[in-house]
Amino acid sequence: ILRAVYLHDIQPGGVVLEAVFDTMFNTVCNRFEVMHAPSFPSAQLLMFWAGQQWGLNGFAHNPVDYAEALTCPALFMHGTDDPRAKLEEGRRVYAAAPEPKTFLAFEHVGHESYLAQQPERWKGGVAELIEHATAAP
């Protein structure tokens, strides 16, 4: 959604962003770390090869850069124990986004469903976003 807003001038009324990564390169490196494999030079080679196969530049896919284009309320949700999209990456994207925005960290939750792990907290955050997004300007 961040890329669509940035590149295509999509204007949603609000967005929910769960486990957002800051850069494609960092998230690929995280996958190697999860597998206990060195990311250098494998992550770079994988991104280059995938880019050649798919006709894209993965090194330029950076949600942290796209976040500045948001013009609607945004709810960022992130697990504190997520090894694939790390908490600090989510916080970097959050910091780049303009107000209004909210960040909810889900303690002891990894790269999994926040709704399944902490349903009341998830529902409360989404309800607040909807309330804020539908309030008259």
PDB file of N, CA, C and O in Angstrom, residues 6 10 18 22 35 46-48 51 77 80 82 91 102 107 113 117 124 127 134:
ATOM      1  N   TYR A   6       2.646   6.060  -2.933  1.00  0.00           N
ATOM      2  CA  TYR A   6       3.800   6.835  -3.391  1.00  0.00           C
ATOM      3  C   TYR A   6       3.854   6.977  -4.921  1.00  0.00           C
ATOM      4  O   TYR A   6       4.029   8.072  -5.445  1.00  0.00           O
ATOM      5  N   ILE A  10      -2.490   6.936  -4.911  1.00  0.00           N
ATOM      6  CA  ILE A  10      -3.658   6.295  -4.302  1.00  0.00           C
ATOM      7  C   ILE A  10      -3.992   7.084  -3.040  1.00  0.00           C
ATOM      8  O   ILE A  10      -3.100   7.452  -2.277  1.00  0.00           O
ATOM      9  N   GLU A  18       1.037  -3.736   8.903  1.00  0.00           N
ATOM     10  CA  GLU A  18       1.527  -4.724   9.860  1.00  0.00           C
ATOM     11  C   GLU A  18       2.885  -5.248   9.414  1.00  0.00           C
ATOM     12  O   GLU A  18       3.071  -5.601   8.258  1.00  0.00           O
ATOM     13  N   ASP A  22      11.686  -1.728   6.330  1.00  0.00           N
ATOM     14  CA  ASP A  22      12.122  -0.416   5.838  1.00  0.00           C
ATOM     15  C   ASP A  22      12.672  -0.474   4.427  1.00  0.00           C
ATOM     16  O   ASP A  22      12.386   0.383   3.603  1.00  0.00           O
ATOM     17  N   MET A  35      17.837 -17.985   8.847  1.00  0.00           N
ATOM     18  CA  MET A  35      18.331 -19.304   8.434  1.00  0.00           C
ATOM     19  C   MET A  35      19.742 -19.581   8.956  1.00  0.00           C
ATOM     20  O   MET A  35      20.325 -20.616   8.627  1.00  0.00           O
ATOM     21  N   LEU A  46      21.075 -12.495  -4.585  1.00  0.00           N
ATOM     22  CA  LEU A  46      19.671 -12.879  -4.721  1.00  0.00           C
ATOM     23  C   LEU A  46      18.828 -11.711  -5.233  1.00  0.00           C
ATOM     24  O   LEU A  46      18.007 -11.869  -6.136  1.00  0.00           O
ATOM     25  N   MET A  47      19.047 -10.530  -4.658  1.00  0.00           N
ATOM     26  CA  MET A  47      18.276  -9.373  -5.096  1.00  0.00           C
ATOM     27  C   MET A  47      18.600  -8.999  -6.541  1.00  0.00           C
ATOM     28  O   MET A  47      17.703  -8.650  -7.310  1.00  0.00           O
ATOM     29  N   PHE A  48      19.865  -9.080  -6.915  1.00  0.00           N
ATOM     30  CA  PHE A  48      20.241  -8.786  -8.302  1.00  0.00           C
ATOM     31  C   PHE A  48      19.603  -9.793  -9.246  1.00  0.00           C
ATOM     32  O   PHE A  48      18.999  -9.427 -10.253  1.00  0.00           O
ATOM     33  N   GLY A  51      15.865  -9.384  -9.485  1.00  0.00           N
ATOM     34  CA  GLY A  51      15.583  -8.194 -10.273  1.00  0.00           C
ATOM     35  C   GLY A  51      15.703  -8.456 -11.765  1.00  0.00           C
ATOM     36  O   GLY A  51      14.880  -7.978 -12.558  1.00  0.00           O
ATOM     37  N   MET A  77       1.472  -1.560  13.065  1.00  0.00           N
ATOM     38  CA  MET A  77       1.496  -2.610  14.086  1.00  0.00           C
ATOM     39  C   MET A  77       2.717  -3.481  13.834  1.00  0.00           C
ATOM     40  O   MET A  77       3.007  -3.841  12.687  1.00  0.00           O
ATOM     41  N   THR A  80       7.271  -7.271  18.624  1.00  0.00           N
ATOM     42  CA  THR A  80       8.591  -6.942  19.177  1.00  0.00           C
ATOM     43  C   THR A  80       9.617  -8.031  18.911  1.00  0.00           C
ATOM     44  O   THR A  80      10.818  -7.768  18.954  1.00  0.00           O
ATOM     45  N   ASP A  82       9.833  -9.966  16.043  1.00  0.00           N
ATOM     46  CA  ASP A  82       9.760 -10.330  14.627  1.00  0.00           C
ATOM     47  C   ASP A  82      11.163 -10.359  14.028  1.00  0.00           C
ATOM     48  O   ASP A  82      11.806  -9.318  13.902  1.00  0.00           O
ATOM     49  N   ARG A  91       9.778   0.965  13.041  1.00  0.00           N
ATOM     50  CA  ARG A  91       9.837   2.297  13.659  1.00  0.00           C
ATOM     51  C   ARG A  91      10.433   3.343  12.705  1.00  0.00           C
ATOM     52  O   ARG A  91      10.039   4.496  12.726  1.00  0.00           O
ATOM     53  N   THR A 102      -0.228   6.191  14.301  1.00  0.00           N
ATOM     54  CA  THR A 102      -0.150   5.490  15.581  1.00  0.00           C
ATOM     55  C   THR A 102       0.746   4.274  15.393  1.00  0.00           C
ATOM     56  O   THR A 102       0.706   3.631  14.341  1.00  0.00           O
ATOM     57  N   GLU A 107       4.018  -6.994  22.220  1.00  0.00           N
ATOM     58  CA  GLU A 107       5.071  -7.646  23.002  1.00  0.00           C
ATOM     59  C   GLU A 107       5.062  -9.162  22.807  1.00  0.00           C
ATOM     60  O   GLU A 107       4.001  -9.797  22.811  1.00  0.00           O
ATOM     61  N   SER A 113       0.182 -13.433  13.024  1.00  0.00           N
ATOM     62  CA  SER A 113      -1.055 -12.664  13.120  1.00  0.00           C
ATOM     63  C   SER A 113      -1.197 -11.994  14.487  1.00  0.00           C
ATOM     64  O   SER A 113      -1.277 -12.667  15.510  1.00  0.00           O
ATOM     65  N   GLN A 117      -2.957 -13.358  18.027  1.00  0.00           N
ATOM     66  CA  GLN A 117      -2.188 -13.342  19.268  1.00  0.00           C
ATOM     67  C   GLN A 117      -2.776 -12.417  20.334  1.00  0.00           C
ATOM     68  O   GLN A 117      -2.762 -12.743  21.514  1.00  0.00           O
ATOM     69  N   GLY A 124      -8.954  -2.970  18.955  1.00  0.00           N
ATOM     70  CA  GLY A 124      -8.978  -1.619  19.500  1.00  0.00           C
ATOM     71  C   GLY A 124      -8.205  -0.643  18.638  1.00  0.00           C
ATOM     72  O   GLY A 124      -8.660   0.477  18.380  1.00  0.00           O
ATOM     73  N   ALA A 127     -10.177  -0.101  15.407  1.00  0.00           N
ATOM     74  CA  ALA A 127     -11.369   0.712  15.684  1.00  0.00           C
ATOM     75  C   ALA A 127     -10.995   2.186  15.833  1.00  0.00           C
ATOM     76  O   ALA A 127     -11.701   3.066  15.311  1.00  0.00           O
ATOM     77  N   THR A 134     -12.707   8.406   9.804  1.00  0.00           N
ATOM     78  CA  THR A 134     -14.064   8.822   9.407  1.00  0.00           C
ATOM     79  C   THR A 134     -14.520  10.096  10.089  1.00  0.00           C
ATOM     80  O   THR A 134     -15.608  10.596   9.813  1.00  0.00           O
TER      81      THR A 134
END
